[in-house]
């Protein structure tokens, strides 16, 4: 019960506050945001093609392994890494990827694994609406009252440590039945993500953060 309460607090309160705050403060034009969204879709599409070819080549089930290879842990692991490596600006960019991956995982990812999309989870995703409102707030250059932004920043500040703790507890409970296969797929996912991320960054001309 305590774990469920903590998960609810992080997922439905703190993370939306963090996402909104990061995107509302992000200093970039609407054109750059659109380009970044397109780049995120190109990455996911690349993961889909590369992973499908690899799984077919080694004889592993695409229904079982394609979804986790396409959609990495961009929440519990990605957001903290982005914040610590590149600061608030990087967190804003990472929040966009986080939302796109979440929506894609519940639609395309669920369709691959279970044969049907989970649109209910998409439509009830607080993070999706937090991202939309945050981007709109940014694009319209609406005022950012100190009391509101400071409150959201304070609430959102619990996300990074709590996500890392939740990730650790989840890993502690996982029992790996086939270590060699898990190690191979994990290594493949890291190599693919790094390669595709670098290639797409070069293709779209992304620099700096």
C-alpha positions as a printed Julia matrix, in Angstrom:
209×3 Matrix{Float64}:
  0.0     0.0     0.0
  2.83    2.39    0.89
  4.5     1.6    -2.43
  1.28    2.27   -4.31
  0.83    5.61   -2.52
  4.39    6.62   -3.37
  3.94    5.56   -6.98
  0.72    7.59   -7.2
  2.42   10.65   -5.71
  5.34   10.44   -8.13
  3.34    9.51  -11.25
  0.23   11.67  -10.87
  1.41   14.66   -8.86
  5.17   15.24   -8.86
  6.02   14.15  -12.42
  3.3    16.29  -14.07
  4.53   19.26  -12.0
  8.08   18.58  -13.15
  7.09   18.18  -16.82
  5.0    21.36  -16.87
  7.63   23.39  -15.05
 10.44   22.2   -17.35
  8.52   22.85  -20.58
  7.03   26.18  -19.49
 10.53   27.5   -18.74
 12.23   25.95  -21.76
 13.77   28.61  -23.97
 13.29   27.44  -27.56
 11.05   28.36  -30.47
  8.01   26.44  -31.64
  9.9    25.37  -34.75
 12.69   23.81  -32.72
 10.13   22.0   -30.55
  8.44   20.58  -33.66
 11.81   19.5   -35.04
 12.69   17.83  -31.75
  9.36   15.96  -31.69
  9.99   14.76  -35.25
 13.48   13.59  -34.23
 11.99   11.6   -31.35
  9.61    9.84  -33.75
 12.51    9.1   -36.11
 14.39    7.51  -33.2
 11.43    5.3   -32.25
 10.93    4.29  -35.89
 14.62    3.42  -36.17
 14.44    1.32  -32.99
 11.45   -0.5   -34.46
 13.19   -1.42  -37.73
 16.59   -2.3   -36.24
 15.11   -4.34  -33.38
 12.7    -6.21  -35.66
 15.49   -7.2   -38.04
 17.74   -8.31  -35.15
 15.02  -10.36  -33.43
 14.08  -12.1   -36.65
 17.73  -12.83  -37.39
 18.36  -14.49  -34.0
 14.95  -16.21  -33.86
 13.48  -14.38  -30.84
  9.8   -13.47  -30.5
  9.03   -9.97  -31.76
  5.83   -9.91  -29.72
  7.81  -10.5   -26.52
 10.94   -8.42  -27.06
 10.13   -5.72  -29.63
  8.22   -3.42  -27.28
 10.93   -3.09  -24.57
 13.61   -2.62  -27.24
 11.63    0.17  -28.92
 10.65    2.04  -25.76
 13.46    2.45  -23.25
 13.19    3.59  -19.64
 13.12    7.3   -20.44
 11.28    8.1   -17.19
 12.91    6.61  -14.11
 16.34    6.59  -15.73
 16.19    9.14  -18.55
 14.87   12.16  -16.66
 17.41   11.99  -13.81
 20.27   11.47  -16.27
 19.16   14.43  -18.38
 18.84   16.69  -15.35
 22.19   15.78  -13.81
 24.08   15.82  -17.11
 22.63   18.94  -18.76
 20.64   20.83  -16.13
 17.09   22.27  -16.37
 17.36   22.9   -20.13
 18.18   19.26  -20.79
 15.32   18.21  -18.54
 12.94   20.18  -20.75
 14.08   18.35  -23.86
 13.97   15.01  -22.02
 10.41   15.73  -20.89
  9.31   15.92  -24.53
 10.9    12.54  -25.26
  9.39   11.14  -22.06
  5.84   12.11  -23.08
  6.23   10.85  -26.67
  7.6     7.52  -25.47
  4.81    7.17  -22.89
  2.09    7.75  -25.48
  3.85    5.5   -28.03
  4.3     2.73  -25.49
  0.62    2.69  -24.53
 -0.5     2.71  -28.18
  1.99    1.15  -30.58
  3.89   -0.72  -27.86
  0.76   -2.27  -26.38
 -0.51   -3.14  -29.86
  2.72   -5.06  -30.53
  2.77   -6.89  -27.2
 -0.94   -7.45  -26.54
 -2.51   -7.03  -29.95
 -4.43   -3.87  -29.0
 -3.68   -0.29  -28.0
 -4.42    1.07  -24.53
 -6.0     4.4   -25.43
 -7.58    4.7   -21.99
 -4.13    5.0   -20.43
 -3.18    7.64  -23.0
 -6.3     9.73  -22.47
 -5.95    9.53  -18.68
 -2.22   10.33  -18.69
 -1.71   13.4   -16.51
  1.81   13.8   -17.92
  0.45   14.19  -21.45
 -1.82   17.07  -20.43
  0.94   18.6   -18.32
  3.2    18.59  -21.4
  0.53   20.1   -23.65
 -0.26   22.88  -21.17
  3.44   23.49  -20.5
  4.28   23.79  -24.2
  1.25   26.04  -24.81
  2.25   28.2   -21.83
  5.74   28.5   -23.26
  4.61   29.2   -26.84
  2.11   31.89  -25.79
  4.66   33.5   -23.45
  2.17   33.54  -20.61
  3.27   35.03  -17.29
  4.98   32.69  -14.86
  4.03   33.79  -11.33
  6.82   33.09   -8.86
  4.43   31.48   -6.38
  3.15   29.02   -8.99
  6.49   28.1   -10.56
  8.24   27.81   -7.19
  5.48   25.55   -5.88
  5.61   23.31   -8.94
  9.4    23.26   -8.77
  9.29   22.22   -5.12
  6.76   19.45   -5.78
  8.61   18.29   -8.9
 11.95   18.17   -7.09
 11.0    14.89   -5.42
 10.71   13.12   -8.78
 14.39   12.48   -9.51
 15.38   10.87   -6.17
 12.08    8.99   -5.9
 12.32    7.67   -9.47
 15.83    6.36   -8.82
 14.7     4.7    -5.58
 11.67    3.14   -7.33
 13.93    1.93  -10.15
 16.27    0.35   -7.62
 13.48   -1.43   -5.75
 12.05   -2.72   -9.04
 15.44   -4.09  -10.13
 15.87   -5.74   -6.72
 12.65   -7.69   -7.23
 13.4    -8.85  -10.77
 14.5   -12.47  -11.14
 16.55  -12.98  -14.27
 15.9   -16.45  -15.62
 18.08  -16.24  -18.71
 21.03  -14.01  -17.84
 22.9   -14.38  -21.15
 19.86  -13.38  -23.18
 19.04  -10.46  -20.87
 22.65   -9.26  -20.97
 22.77   -9.49  -24.76
 19.49   -7.63  -25.25
 20.43   -4.97  -22.71
 23.8    -4.41  -24.38
 22.13   -4.32  -27.8
 19.6    -1.73  -26.56
 22.34    0.53  -25.19
 24.38    0.29  -28.39
 21.33    0.92  -30.58
 20.12    3.86  -28.51
 23.55    5.49  -28.52
 24.08    4.97  -32.26
 20.63    6.11  -33.33
 20.7     9.07  -30.93
 24.04   10.23  -32.29
 23.0     9.73  -35.94
 19.7    11.58  -35.51
 21.46   14.43  -33.69
 23.86   14.82  -36.62
 21.03   14.53  -39.15
 18.95   17.24  -37.47
 21.93   19.43  -36.61
 21.41   19.36  -32.85
 24.25   20.9   -30.83
 24.92   21.97  -27.24
 22.43   20.63  -24.71
